[in-house]
Coordinates of C-alpha atoms and ligand atoms in Angstrom, one line a residue:
M1 CA 19.5 -83.3 14.8
T2 CA 22.9 -84.0 13.4
R3 CA 24.4 -83.9 16.9
K4 CA 21.9 -86.5 18.3
I5 CA 22.7 -89.1 15.7
G6 CA 26.4 -88.1 15.6
L7 CA 27.5 -90.1 18.6
P8 CA 25.9 -93.5 17.9
L9 CA 27.1 -93.4 14.2
G10 CA 30.5 -92.5 15.4
L11 CA 30.7 -95.5 17.7
F12 CA 29.4 -97.7 14.9
G13 CA 32.0 -96.4 12.5
T14 CA 34.8 -96.9 15.1
G15 CA 33.5 -100.5 15.5
I16 CA 33.8 -101.2 11.8
L17 CA 37.3 -99.7 11.7
I18 CA 38.5 -101.9 14.6
G19 CA 36.9 -104.9 13.0
A20 CA 38.6 -104.2 9.7
L21 CA 42.0 -103.8 11.4
F22 CA 41.5 -107.1 13.2
L23 CA 40.6 -108.9 10.1
H24 CA 43.6 -107.4 8.2
A25 CA 46.0 -108.4 11.0
A26 CA 44.6 -111.9 11.1
A27 CA 44.8 -112.5 7.3
P28 CA 47.9 -114.4 6.1
Q29 CA 50.3 -112.0 4.4
R30 CA 52.5 -112.7 1.4
P31 CA 56.2 -111.7 1.7
P32 CA 57.1 -108.5 -0.2
W33 CA 57.5 -109.2 -3.9
L34 CA 61.0 -109.2 -5.3
S35 CA 61.7 -108.8 -9.0
G36 CA 64.7 -111.2 -8.9
V37 CA 66.5 -109.0 -11.5
E38 CA 70.1 -108.5 -10.6
W39 CA 70.6 -104.9 -11.8
P40 CA 74.1 -103.4 -12.0
V41 CA 74.4 -100.4 -9.6
P42 CA 74.0 -97.2 -11.6
K43 CA 77.2 -95.2 -11.8
A44 CA 77.2 -92.1 -9.6
I45 CA 77.8 -88.9 -11.6
D46 CA 77.9 -85.2 -10.8
P47 CA 74.7 -83.8 -12.4
G48 CA 76.4 -80.4 -13.0
G49 CA 74.3 -77.2 -12.6
L50 CA 73.1 -74.2 -14.4
G51 CA 75.2 -74.0 -17.6
K52 CA 77.4 -76.8 -16.5
P53 CA 77.3 -80.3 -18.1
P54 CA 76.9 -83.5 -16.1
S55 CA 80.3 -85.1 -15.3
D56 CA 79.7 -88.0 -17.8
A57 CA 78.9 -85.6 -20.7
I58 CA 81.2 -85.2 -23.7
V59 CA 81.6 -81.5 -24.1
L60 CA 81.3 -80.4 -27.8
F61 CA 81.7 -76.7 -27.2
D62 CA 82.5 -75.0 -23.9
G63 CA 83.1 -71.5 -25.2
K64 CA 86.8 -72.0 -26.2
D65 CA 87.2 -73.9 -29.4
L66 CA 85.5 -76.2 -31.9
S67 CA 88.1 -78.9 -31.8
A68 CA 85.4 -81.5 -31.4
W69 CA 84.2 -80.7 -34.9
E70 CA 85.2 -81.0 -38.5
G71 CA 84.7 -78.2 -41.0
A72 CA 84.5 -75.2 -38.6
E73 CA 87.1 -73.0 -40.3
K74 CA 84.4 -70.5 -41.3
W75 CA 83.0 -70.2 -37.8
K76 CA 83.9 -67.3 -35.5
I77 CA 84.3 -67.6 -31.7
E78 CA 83.5 -64.3 -29.8
D79 CA 83.1 -64.0 -26.1
G80 CA 82.6 -67.7 -25.6
V81 CA 80.0 -67.9 -28.3
A82 CA 80.4 -69.8 -31.7
I83 CA 78.8 -68.2 -34.7
C84 CA 77.7 -70.5 -37.5
G85 CA 79.5 -70.0 -40.8
S86 CA 79.4 -73.5 -42.3
S87 CA 77.9 -77.0 -41.7
I88 CA 80.0 -78.8 -39.1
T89 CA 80.2 -82.4 -38.1
T90 CA 81.5 -84.0 -34.8
K91 CA 84.7 -86.0 -35.0
Q92 CA 83.1 -88.6 -32.7
A93 CA 80.2 -90.8 -33.8
F94 CA 77.1 -91.2 -31.6
G95 CA 74.1 -93.5 -31.5
D96 CA 71.5 -93.2 -28.7
C97 CA 72.2 -90.0 -26.9
Q98 CA 71.1 -87.0 -24.9
L99 CA 72.1 -83.6 -26.4
H100 CA 72.0 -80.2 -24.8
V101 CA 72.6 -77.1 -27.0
E102 CA 72.0 -73.4 -26.5
W103 CA 71.5 -71.2 -29.5
A104 CA 70.3 -67.8 -30.5
S105 CA 69.0 -66.6 -33.9
P106 CA 70.3 -63.2 -35.0
A107 CA 68.9 -60.2 -33.1
E108 CA 68.7 -58.3 -36.3
V109 CA 65.8 -59.9 -38.2
K110 CA 66.5 -60.4 -41.9
G111 CA 64.3 -62.4 -44.3
T112 CA 61.1 -64.4 -43.6
G113 CA 60.1 -68.0 -43.3
Q114 CA 62.9 -70.5 -43.8
Q115 CA 65.4 -67.7 -44.4
R116 CA 65.2 -66.3 -40.9
G117 CA 67.7 -67.8 -38.4
N118 CA 67.7 -71.2 -40.0
S119 CA 70.1 -74.0 -38.8
G120 CA 69.5 -77.5 -37.5
I121 CA 70.7 -80.4 -35.5
F122 CA 71.3 -83.5 -37.7
F123 CA 71.5 -86.7 -35.6
M124 CA 73.6 -89.2 -37.4
G125 CA 73.8 -86.7 -40.3
Y126 CA 70.3 -87.7 -41.5
Y127 CA 67.6 -86.8 -39.0
E128 CA 67.1 -83.0 -38.5
I129 CA 65.6 -81.2 -35.6
Q130 CA 64.9 -77.7 -37.0
I131 CA 66.5 -74.6 -35.6
L132 CA 64.6 -71.5 -36.9
D133 CA 63.6 -68.1 -35.6
S134 CA 60.0 -68.9 -35.3
Y135 CA 59.1 -65.9 -33.2
E136 CA 56.2 -64.3 -35.1
N137 CA 57.6 -65.8 -38.3
E138 CA 55.3 -67.8 -40.5
T139 CA 56.4 -70.9 -42.4
Y140 CA 55.2 -74.4 -43.0
V141 CA 54.6 -75.8 -39.5
D142 CA 56.5 -79.0 -40.1
G143 CA 59.5 -76.8 -40.9
M144 CA 59.3 -74.4 -37.9
V145 CA 61.6 -74.5 -34.9
A146 CA 61.8 -77.8 -33.0
S147 CA 60.0 -79.7 -35.8
I148 CA 61.2 -83.0 -37.1
Y149 CA 61.9 -81.5 -40.5
K150 CA 58.9 -82.1 -42.8
Q151 CA 57.6 -84.9 -40.5
R152 CA 56.1 -83.4 -37.4
P153 CA 55.6 -79.9 -36.0
P154 CA 56.3 -79.2 -32.3
F155 CA 53.3 -79.5 -29.9
V156 CA 53.7 -75.7 -29.1
N157 CA 55.8 -72.9 -30.3
A158 CA 58.0 -72.2 -27.3
S159 CA 60.2 -69.6 -29.1
R160 CA 61.9 -66.7 -27.4
K161 CA 62.5 -63.4 -29.3
P162 CA 65.2 -63.1 -31.9
G163 CA 68.6 -62.7 -30.3
E164 CA 67.6 -64.3 -27.0
W165 CA 69.3 -67.6 -25.9
Q166 CA 67.2 -70.7 -26.3
T167 CA 67.8 -74.3 -25.3
F168 CA 67.2 -77.6 -26.9
D169 CA 67.4 -80.8 -24.8
I170 CA 67.0 -83.8 -27.1
I171 CA 66.8 -87.5 -26.4
F172 CA 67.5 -89.4 -29.5
K173 CA 67.3 -93.2 -30.1
A174 CA 69.0 -94.4 -33.2
P175 CA 67.2 -96.7 -35.6
R176 CA 68.1 -100.4 -35.6
F177 CA 68.7 -102.4 -38.7
D178 CA 69.1 -106.2 -39.1
E179 CA 72.1 -107.9 -40.7
K180 CA 70.4 -107.6 -44.1
G181 CA 69.9 -103.9 -43.7
K182 CA 66.2 -104.1 -43.1
L183 CA 64.7 -101.6 -40.6
R184 CA 64.1 -103.3 -37.3
E185 CA 63.3 -100.3 -35.1
H186 CA 62.5 -96.7 -36.1
A187 CA 64.5 -93.8 -34.7
R188 CA 62.8 -92.0 -31.9
V189 CA 63.2 -88.5 -30.5
T190 CA 62.0 -86.4 -27.6
V191 CA 62.6 -82.7 -27.7
L192 CA 62.5 -80.0 -24.9
H193 CA 62.6 -76.5 -26.3
N194 CA 63.3 -73.9 -23.6
G195 CA 62.4 -76.7 -21.0
V196 CA 59.0 -77.4 -22.7
V197 CA 58.3 -80.8 -24.1
V198 CA 57.5 -80.2 -27.8
Q199 CA 58.2 -83.7 -29.2
H200 CA 57.5 -86.8 -27.2
N201 CA 59.0 -90.1 -28.3
F202 CA 58.2 -89.4 -31.9
E203 CA 58.8 -92.3 -34.2
L204 CA 60.7 -90.9 -37.2
L205 CA 59.5 -91.8 -40.6
G206 CA 63.0 -91.9 -42.0
R207 CA 65.7 -89.4 -43.1
T208 CA 64.5 -85.8 -43.1
N209 CA 64.8 -84.4 -46.6
Y210 CA 63.8 -81.3 -48.5
R211 CA 63.0 -82.7 -51.9
V212 CA 62.3 -86.3 -51.4
P213 CA 59.9 -88.2 -48.9
P214 CA 61.4 -89.7 -45.8
Y215 CA 63.0 -93.1 -46.2
Y216 CA 65.3 -95.4 -44.2
E217 CA 68.5 -96.8 -45.5
A218 CA 70.8 -98.9 -43.3
H219 CA 73.7 -97.2 -41.7
P220 CA 76.1 -97.9 -38.8
D221 CA 75.0 -97.9 -35.2
K222 CA 76.9 -94.7 -34.6
L223 CA 77.5 -91.7 -36.8
P224 CA 78.6 -88.1 -36.3
L225 CA 76.2 -85.3 -35.4
S226 CA 76.0 -82.2 -37.6
I227 CA 75.0 -78.6 -37.2
Q228 CA 73.5 -77.1 -40.4
Y229 CA 74.6 -73.9 -42.0
H230 CA 71.6 -72.3 -43.9
G231 CA 73.1 -68.9 -44.5
S232 CA 72.2 -67.5 -41.1
P233 CA 74.8 -66.5 -38.5
V234 CA 73.1 -68.5 -35.7
R235 CA 75.0 -68.4 -32.4
F236 CA 75.8 -71.4 -30.3
R237 CA 77.1 -72.0 -26.8
N238 CA 77.3 -74.8 -24.2
I239 CA 76.9 -77.9 -26.3
W240 CA 77.3 -81.3 -24.7
I241 CA 76.2 -84.8 -25.3
R242 CA 75.8 -88.0 -23.2
E243 CA 75.9 -91.4 -24.8
L244 CA 73.0 -93.6 -23.7
E245 CA 74.8 -96.9 -24.1
D246 CA 72.9 -99.8 -22.6
D247 CA 69.4 -100.0 -21.1
H248 CA 70.0 -103.6 -20.0
E249 CA 66.6 -104.6 -21.5
E250 CA 67.9 -108.2 -21.6
L251 CA 67.8 -108.3 -17.8
L252 CA 64.1 -107.6 -17.8
T253 CA 63.2 -110.0 -20.5
P254 CA 62.8 -113.1 -18.2
L255 CA 60.6 -111.1 -15.8
R256 CA 58.5 -109.7 -18.7
N257 CA 57.9 -113.2 -19.9
K258 CA 57.1 -114.5 -16.5
L259 CA 54.5 -111.7 -15.9
R260 CA 52.8 -112.5 -19.1
E261 CA 52.2 -116.1 -18.0
I262 CA 50.4 -115.1 -14.8
D263 CA 46.6 -115.3 -14.9
W264 CA 45.8 -112.2 -12.9
A265 CA 42.1 -113.2 -12.5
F266 CA 43.3 -115.8 -9.9
Q267 CA 45.8 -113.5 -8.2
P268 CA 43.7 -111.2 -5.9
Y269 CA 45.7 -108.4 -4.4
N270 CA 46.7 -109.1 -0.8
G271 CA 48.8 -106.2 0.5
Ligands
MG301 MG1 67.4 -76.2 -40.9

């Protein structure tokens, strides 16, 4: 049965297809759309490789010394690894940035909760992404590893076992304040823990504090980055940062405004 009607239907279908192609070819076509935005050509960089920073990164620790930091006198460097012995602060100030850091909590497990492998990355000295040994270690979830401290837990717990190397790749957007010091734009952060997205463009509520609620207070556009010492000899290696200077948003503004004015109901799609 199927075979008998197959041929006439096939011919009919082919006819429709040819007809459609003819109509399509005959319809007047718009030229391709051009945005009109004159973008600068993105700079070519060497993206690096496994364990190697991109060529435009500022290396904060490459296994040799902590000369990029202040206050590292109590740290030890052994076999290319830096062992936390005090809170340290970068000499250079940063605003919007991408940070890569590899860390390992002590292999020998001591203490529980917040006392186990605690450290932290403080962007601008005020906004902490928690470092903690959260492998089978209970604590308040907005204080576990990769949390925005006391503001938001990570989506998942992507922890490796104590002593194993772990990575943080963090994209941080600094808050913006107006001339009067009023908050214009919250800080934002995206965190990948061991390659897994655990925070996605989170809008920070303010400074991350232990004893007081989060709040914003105006500060410069760029401030140094800190690594916290919380009594644990957390190990670090391969730390680098890239400044994210200018997204050229102003180049897109005229186009955004123009697109807003178009009444799409009268603009049918035409290839
Ligand atoms: Mg901490």
